[in-house]
PDB file of C-alpha atoms and ligand atoms in Angstrom:
ATOM      1  CA  MET Z   1      -4.322  -8.736  19.917  1.00  0.00           C
ATOM      2  CA  PRO Z   2      -1.492  -7.789  22.255  1.00  0.00           C
ATOM      3  CA  VAL Z   3      -0.729  -4.075  22.036  1.00  0.00           C
ATOM      4  CA  ASP Z   4       3.006  -4.313  22.713  1.00  0.00           C
ATOM      5  CA  PRO Z   5       4.881  -6.621  20.330  1.00  0.00           C
ATOM      6  CA  PHE Z   6       8.137  -6.250  22.279  1.00  0.00           C
ATOM      7  CA  LEU Z   7       8.929  -9.326  24.322  1.00  0.00           C
ATOM      8  CA  PRO Z   8      10.802  -9.646  27.622  1.00  0.00           C
ATOM      9  CA  LEU Z   9      13.968 -11.728  27.306  1.00  0.00           C
ATOM     10  CA  ALA Z  10      12.632 -14.150  29.915  1.00  0.00           C
ATOM     11  CA  TYR Z  11      10.473 -15.721  27.197  1.00  0.00           C
ATOM     12  CA  LEU Z  12      13.460 -17.094  25.398  1.00  0.00           C
ATOM     13  CA  THR Z  13      14.605 -20.663  25.878  1.00  0.00           C
ATOM     14  CA  ARG Z  14      17.566 -22.177  24.124  1.00  0.00           C
ATOM     15  CA  MET Z  15      19.745 -20.089  21.875  1.00  0.00           C
ATOM     16  CA  ALA Z  16      22.893 -20.586  19.846  1.00  0.00           C
ATOM     17  CA  ILE Z  17      25.204 -18.249  18.006  1.00  0.00           C
ATOM     18  CA  ARG Z  18      25.250 -18.898  14.264  1.00  0.00           C
ATOM     19  CA  PRO Z  19      27.844 -17.707  11.747  1.00  0.00           C
ATOM     20  CA  ILE Z  20      26.825 -14.544   9.862  1.00  0.00           C
ATOM     21  CA  ILE Z  21      27.241 -14.599   6.082  1.00  0.00           C
ATOM     22  CA  THR Z  22      29.236 -11.599   4.869  1.00  0.00           C
ATOM     23  CA  LEU Z  23      30.364 -10.098   1.571  1.00  0.00           C
ATOM     24  CA  PRO Z  24      31.666 -11.128  -0.866  1.00  0.00           C
ATOM     25  CA  ASP Z  25      29.457 -14.192  -0.417  1.00  0.00           C
ATOM     26  CA  GLU Z  26      26.391 -12.699  -2.100  1.00  0.00           C
ATOM     27  CA  LYS Z  27      24.844 -15.916  -3.396  1.00  0.00           C
ATOM     28  CA  ILE Z  28      22.728 -16.505  -0.288  1.00  0.00           C
ATOM     29  CA  LEU Z  29      22.370 -12.840   0.671  1.00  0.00           C
ATOM     30  CA  ARG Z  30      20.772 -12.088  -2.713  1.00  0.00           C
ATOM     31  CA  GLN Z  31      18.076 -14.760  -2.353  1.00  0.00           C
ATOM     32  CA  VAL Z  32      14.474 -13.679  -1.913  1.00  0.00           C
ATOM     33  CA  SER Z  33      13.345 -15.240   1.370  1.00  0.00           C
ATOM     34  CA  LYS Z  34      10.157 -17.297   1.566  1.00  0.00           C
ATOM     35  CA  PRO Z  35       7.256 -16.548   3.937  1.00  0.00           C
ATOM     36  CA  VAL Z  36       6.834 -18.963   6.861  1.00  0.00           C
ATOM     37  CA  LYS Z  37       3.568 -20.916   6.865  1.00  0.00           C
ATOM     38  CA  SER Z  38       3.167 -20.477  10.612  1.00  0.00           C
ATOM     39  CA  VAL Z  39       5.255 -19.444  13.594  1.00  0.00           C
ATOM     40  CA  ASP Z  40       5.968 -22.876  15.070  1.00  0.00           C
ATOM     41  CA  GLU Z  41       8.675 -24.223  17.379  1.00  0.00           C
ATOM     42  CA  GLY Z  42      11.120 -24.494  14.478  1.00  0.00           C
ATOM     43  CA  VAL Z  43      10.627 -20.821  13.593  1.00  0.00           C
ATOM     44  CA  ARG Z  44      10.966 -19.814  17.252  1.00  0.00           C
ATOM     45  CA  ALA Z  45      14.263 -21.709  17.477  1.00  0.00           C
ATOM     46  CA  VAL Z  46      15.582 -19.788  14.427  1.00  0.00           C
ATOM     47  CA  PHE Z  47      14.298 -16.507  15.944  1.00  0.00           C
ATOM     48  CA  ASP Z  48      16.089 -17.169  19.222  1.00  0.00           C
ATOM     49  CA  ASP Z  49      19.362 -18.102  17.532  1.00  0.00           C
ATOM     50  CA  MET Z  50      19.078 -14.950  15.432  1.00  0.00           C
ATOM     51  CA  LEU Z  51      18.613 -12.813  18.527  1.00  0.00           C
ATOM     52  CA  GLU Z  52      21.603 -14.243  20.332  1.00  0.00           C
ATOM     53  CA  THR Z  53      23.722 -13.975  17.170  1.00  0.00           C
ATOM     54  CA  MET Z  54      22.656 -10.328  16.755  1.00  0.00           C
ATOM     55  CA  TYR Z  55      23.398  -9.389  20.385  1.00  0.00           C
ATOM     56  CA  LYS Z  56      26.773 -11.104  20.260  1.00  0.00           C
ATOM     57  CA  ALA Z  57      27.821  -9.373  17.012  1.00  0.00           C
ATOM     58  CA  PRO Z  58      26.710  -6.778  18.283  1.00  0.00           C
ATOM     59  CA  GLY Z  59      24.029  -5.381  16.002  1.00  0.00           C
ATOM     60  CA  ILE Z  60      20.542  -3.864  16.142  1.00  0.00           C
ATOM     61  CA  GLY Z  61      18.890  -5.968  13.435  1.00  0.00           C
ATOM     62  CA  LEU Z  62      19.319  -9.304  11.685  1.00  0.00           C
ATOM     63  CA  ALA Z  63      17.438 -11.118   8.943  1.00  0.00           C
ATOM     64  CA  ALA Z  64      17.346 -14.926   8.857  1.00  0.00           C
ATOM     65  CA  VAL Z  65      18.985 -15.031   5.430  1.00  0.00           C
ATOM     66  CA  GLN Z  66      22.102 -13.545   7.035  1.00  0.00           C
ATOM     67  CA  ILE Z  67      22.554 -16.803   8.934  1.00  0.00           C
ATOM     68  CA  GLY Z  68      21.738 -18.803   5.809  1.00  0.00           C
ATOM     69  CA  VAL Z  69      18.016 -19.363   6.468  1.00  0.00           C
ATOM     70  CA  PRO Z  70      16.049 -17.822   3.567  1.00  0.00           C
ATOM     71  CA  GLN Z  71      12.795 -17.371   5.489  1.00  0.00           C
ATOM     72  CA  ARG Z  72      11.021 -14.058   6.049  1.00  0.00           C
ATOM     73  CA  LEU Z  73      12.139 -13.587   9.664  1.00  0.00           C
ATOM     74  CA  ILE Z  74      13.692 -10.545  11.315  1.00  0.00           C
ATOM     75  CA  VAL Z  75      14.914  -9.710  14.803  1.00  0.00           C
ATOM     76  CA  LEU Z  76      15.538  -6.162  15.989  1.00  0.00           C
ATOM     77  CA  ASP Z  77      16.497  -4.323  19.131  1.00  0.00           C
ATOM     78  CA  VAL Z  78      17.175  -0.607  18.894  1.00  0.00           C
ATOM     79  CA  ALA Z  79      17.499  -0.067  22.671  1.00  0.00           C
ATOM     80  CA  ARG Z  80      20.616   1.936  23.443  1.00  0.00           C
ATOM     81  CA  GLU Z  81      23.573   0.564  25.358  1.00  0.00           C
ATOM     82  CA  GLY Z  82      22.744   0.481  29.045  1.00  0.00           C
ATOM     83  CA  GLU Z  83      18.997   0.479  28.361  1.00  0.00           C
ATOM     84  CA  GLU Z  84      16.867  -2.568  28.993  1.00  0.00           C
ATOM     85  CA  LYS Z  85      16.839  -4.928  26.028  1.00  0.00           C
ATOM     86  CA  ARG Z  86      13.649  -4.739  23.924  1.00  0.00           C
ATOM     87  CA  PRO Z  87      13.780  -7.443  21.272  1.00  0.00           C
ATOM     88  CA  LEU Z  88      11.261  -7.455  18.465  1.00  0.00           C
ATOM     89  CA  PHE Z  89      10.558 -10.568  16.388  1.00  0.00           C
ATOM     90  CA  LEU Z  90       8.888 -10.215  12.998  1.00  0.00           C
ATOM     91  CA  ALA Z  91       7.703 -13.067  10.788  1.00  0.00           C
ATOM     92  CA  ASN Z  92       6.496 -12.289   7.252  1.00  0.00           C
ATOM     93  CA  PRO Z  93       6.830  -8.507   7.786  1.00  0.00           C
ATOM     94  CA  GLU Z  94       5.317  -6.198   5.180  1.00  0.00           C
ATOM     95  CA  VAL Z  95       5.612  -2.449   4.845  1.00  0.00           C
ATOM     96  CA  ILE Z  96       2.008  -1.272   4.463  1.00  0.00           C
ATOM     97  CA  TRP Z  97       2.648   2.484   4.512  1.00  0.00           C
ATOM     98  CA  THR Z  98       5.573   4.854   4.176  1.00  0.00           C
ATOM     99  CA  SER Z  99       5.719   8.608   4.819  1.00  0.00           C
ATOM    100  CA  GLU Z 100       6.469  11.045   2.033  1.00  0.00           C
ATOM    101  CA  GLU Z 101       9.134  12.625   4.224  1.00  0.00           C
ATOM    102  CA  PHE Z 102      12.562  11.055   4.133  1.00  0.00           C
ATOM    103  CA  GLY Z 103      15.052  10.660   6.906  1.00  0.00           C
ATOM    104  CA  GLU Z 104      18.752   9.891   6.752  1.00  0.00           C
ATOM    105  CA  TYR Z 105      20.842   7.589   8.913  1.00  0.00           C
ATOM    106  CA  GLU Z 106      24.353   6.255   8.728  1.00  0.00           C
ATOM    107  CA  GLU Z 107      23.711   2.552   8.130  1.00  0.00           C
ATOM    108  CA  GLY Z 108      25.864  -0.478   8.622  1.00  0.00           C
ATOM    109  CA  CYS Z 109      25.201  -4.191   8.223  1.00  0.00           C
ATOM    110  CA  LEU Z 110      26.503  -7.286   9.977  1.00  0.00           C
ATOM    111  CA  SER Z 111      26.993  -8.823   6.512  1.00  0.00           C
ATOM    112  CA  ILE Z 112      29.204  -5.880   5.457  1.00  0.00           C
ATOM    113  CA  PRO Z 113      31.473  -5.440   8.482  1.00  0.00           C
ATOM    114  CA  ASP Z 114      33.166  -2.107   9.178  1.00  0.00           C
ATOM    115  CA  PHE Z 115      31.421  -0.184   6.408  1.00  0.00           C
ATOM    116  CA  TYR Z 116      29.023   2.671   7.117  1.00  0.00           C
ATOM    117  CA  GLU Z 117      27.301   5.078   4.772  1.00  0.00           C
ATOM    118  CA  MET Z 118      24.428   7.560   4.877  1.00  0.00           C
ATOM    119  CA  VAL Z 119      21.188   6.183   3.414  1.00  0.00           C
ATOM    120  CA  GLN Z 120      17.902   8.011   2.829  1.00  0.00           C
ATOM    121  CA  ARG Z 121      14.658   6.173   3.451  1.00  0.00           C
ATOM    122  CA  PRO Z 122      11.063   7.107   4.281  1.00  0.00           C
ATOM    123  CA  ARG Z 123      11.125   8.583   7.780  1.00  0.00           C
ATOM    124  CA  ASP Z 124       8.025   6.786   9.075  1.00  0.00           C
ATOM    125  CA  VAL Z 125       6.569   3.398   8.193  1.00  0.00           C
ATOM    126  CA  LYS Z 126       3.777   1.075   9.162  1.00  0.00           C
ATOM    127  CA  VAL Z 127       4.525  -2.639   9.120  1.00  0.00           C
ATOM    128  CA  ARG Z 128       2.336  -5.699   9.440  1.00  0.00           C
ATOM    129  CA  PHE Z 129       3.854  -8.907  10.820  1.00  0.00           C
ATOM    130  CA  LEU Z 130       3.417 -11.942  13.036  1.00  0.00           C
ATOM    131  CA  ASP Z 131       5.266 -11.903  16.355  1.00  0.00           C
ATOM    132  CA  ARG Z 132       7.202 -14.725  18.051  1.00  0.00           C
ATOM    133  CA  LEU Z 133       3.938 -16.315  19.161  1.00  0.00           C
ATOM    134  CA  GLY Z 134       2.325 -15.981  15.726  1.00  0.00           C
ATOM    135  CA  GLU Z 135       0.084 -13.093  16.783  1.00  0.00           C
ATOM    136  CA  PRO Z 136      -0.618 -10.508  14.059  1.00  0.00           C
ATOM    137  CA  HIS Z 137       0.416  -6.883  14.579  1.00  0.00           C
ATOM    138  CA  GLU Z 138       0.397  -3.569  12.787  1.00  0.00           C
ATOM    139  CA  MET Z 139       3.012  -1.211  14.115  1.00  0.00           C
ATOM    140  CA  ALA Z 140       3.959   2.364  13.300  1.00  0.00           C
ATOM    141  CA  ALA Z 141       7.638   3.238  13.538  1.00  0.00           C
ATOM    142  CA  SER Z 142       9.781   6.296  12.973  1.00  0.00           C
ATOM    143  CA  GLY Z 143      13.406   7.317  13.251  1.00  0.00           C
ATOM    144  CA  LEU Z 144      15.991   4.604  13.810  1.00  0.00           C
ATOM    145  CA  LEU Z 145      13.384   1.845  14.227  1.00  0.00           C
ATOM    146  CA  ALA Z 146      11.774   2.756  10.876  1.00  0.00           C
ATOM    147  CA  THR Z 147      15.168   2.724   9.168  1.00  0.00           C
ATOM    148  CA  CYS Z 148      16.118  -0.571  10.766  1.00  0.00           C
ATOM    149  CA  LEU Z 149      12.816  -2.203   9.761  1.00  0.00           C
ATOM    150  CA  GLN Z 150      13.263  -1.105   6.156  1.00  0.00           C
ATOM    151  CA  HIS Z 151      16.900  -2.248   6.087  1.00  0.00           C
ATOM    152  CA  GLU Z 152      15.962  -5.713   7.402  1.00  0.00           C
ATOM    153  CA  ILE Z 153      12.906  -6.106   5.143  1.00  0.00           C
ATOM    154  CA  ASP Z 154      15.223  -5.242   2.232  1.00  0.00           C
ATOM    155  CA  HIS Z 155      17.343  -8.266   3.245  1.00  0.00           C
ATOM    156  CA  LEU Z 156      14.278 -10.508   2.819  1.00  0.00           C
ATOM    157  CA  ASN Z 157      14.091  -9.297  -0.776  1.00  0.00           C
ATOM    158  CA  GLY Z 158      17.800  -9.846  -1.435  1.00  0.00           C
ATOM    159  CA  ILE Z 159      18.561  -6.127  -1.187  1.00  0.00           C
ATOM    160  CA  LEU Z 160      21.582  -4.780   0.708  1.00  0.00           C
ATOM    161  CA  PHE Z 161      21.933  -1.200   1.939  1.00  0.00           C
ATOM    162  CA  ILE Z 162      24.874  -0.714  -0.423  1.00  0.00           C
ATOM    163  CA  ASP Z 163      22.316  -0.982  -3.248  1.00  0.00           C
ATOM    164  CA  ARG Z 164      20.932   2.327  -1.959  1.00  0.00           C
ATOM    165  CA  ILE Z 165      24.213   4.260  -2.132  1.00  0.00           C
ATOM    166  CA  SER Z 166      26.137   5.489  -5.190  1.00  0.00           C
ATOM    167  CA  LYS Z 167      27.416   2.848  -7.605  1.00  0.00           C
ATOM    168  CA  LEU Z 168      30.932   4.172  -7.162  1.00  0.00           C
ATOM    169  CA  LYS Z 169      30.866   3.606  -3.406  1.00  0.00           C
ATOM    170  CA  ARG Z 170      29.119   0.244  -3.786  1.00  0.00           C
ATOM    171  CA  ASP Z 171      31.655  -1.056  -6.310  1.00  0.00           C
ATOM    172  CA  ARG Z 172      34.465   0.098  -4.046  1.00  0.00           C
ATOM    173  CA  VAL Z 173      33.200  -1.779  -0.976  1.00  0.00           C
ATOM    174  CA  VAL Z 174      32.365  -4.959  -2.936  1.00  0.00           C
ATOM    175  CA  LYS Z 175      35.889  -4.945  -4.407  1.00  0.00           C
ATOM    176  CA  LYS Z 176      37.362  -4.452  -0.953  1.00  0.00           C
ATOM    177  CA  PHE Z 177      35.657  -7.622   0.300  1.00  0.00           C
ATOM    178  CA  GLN Z 178      36.583  -9.603  -2.833  1.00  0.00           C
ATOM    179  CA  LYS Z 179      40.198  -8.589  -2.381  1.00  0.00           C
ATOM    180  CA  ALA Z 180      40.193  -9.434   1.325  1.00  0.00           C
ATOM    181  CA  GLN Z 181      38.840 -12.907   0.502  1.00  0.00           C
ATOM    182  CA  LYS Z 182      41.552 -13.462  -2.105  1.00  0.00           C
ATOM    183  CA  LEU Z 183      44.193 -12.484   0.406  1.00  0.00           C
ATOM    184  CA  GLY Z 184      42.685 -14.957   2.868  1.00  0.00           C
ATOM    185  CA  LYS Z 185      41.702 -12.204   5.292  1.00  0.00           C
ATOM    186  CA  LEU Z 186      38.065 -13.302   5.525  1.00  0.00           C
TER     187      LEU Z 186
HETATM  188 NI1   NI Q 201      21.948  -5.674   7.213  1.00  0.00          NI
END
């Protein structure tokens, strides 16, 4: 089993930017994604499109359902600007442990543009997943990576980060997007 699940960009072949589904279009975003049977060429093609779409946005995490593919696939890269890119591909990720301690980050989401809010989540997690080559991994994460993993795994279960903030704030942001759509601004 490879120790380091991060993959150099040189591995990637063809990529395309796909449209990201945003609020108020919740129909697809609320779907529970299905596990992939294996990580084959088709899955790798979706992974690579997801990565390019995420970098272009730009964002630090993207779930396949956000580009309309309800499969349990996630891409992440929490490297800071100016740092070398360190993409992580996760198929069928599962949280297998969470710490009792919580951490708090200001979260955003490519499906909810220009909205940020503090969210509390377990500070440390362990996740099990298959990488871009279908190899199994168990990885411990903390800080921003732990938050990002939990945010993206939520997407696979049809959960958005606004579900983890107050109802008042959630209703306000959902209404904002509904209104923008009505006015033809989306
Ligand atoms: Ni998101």
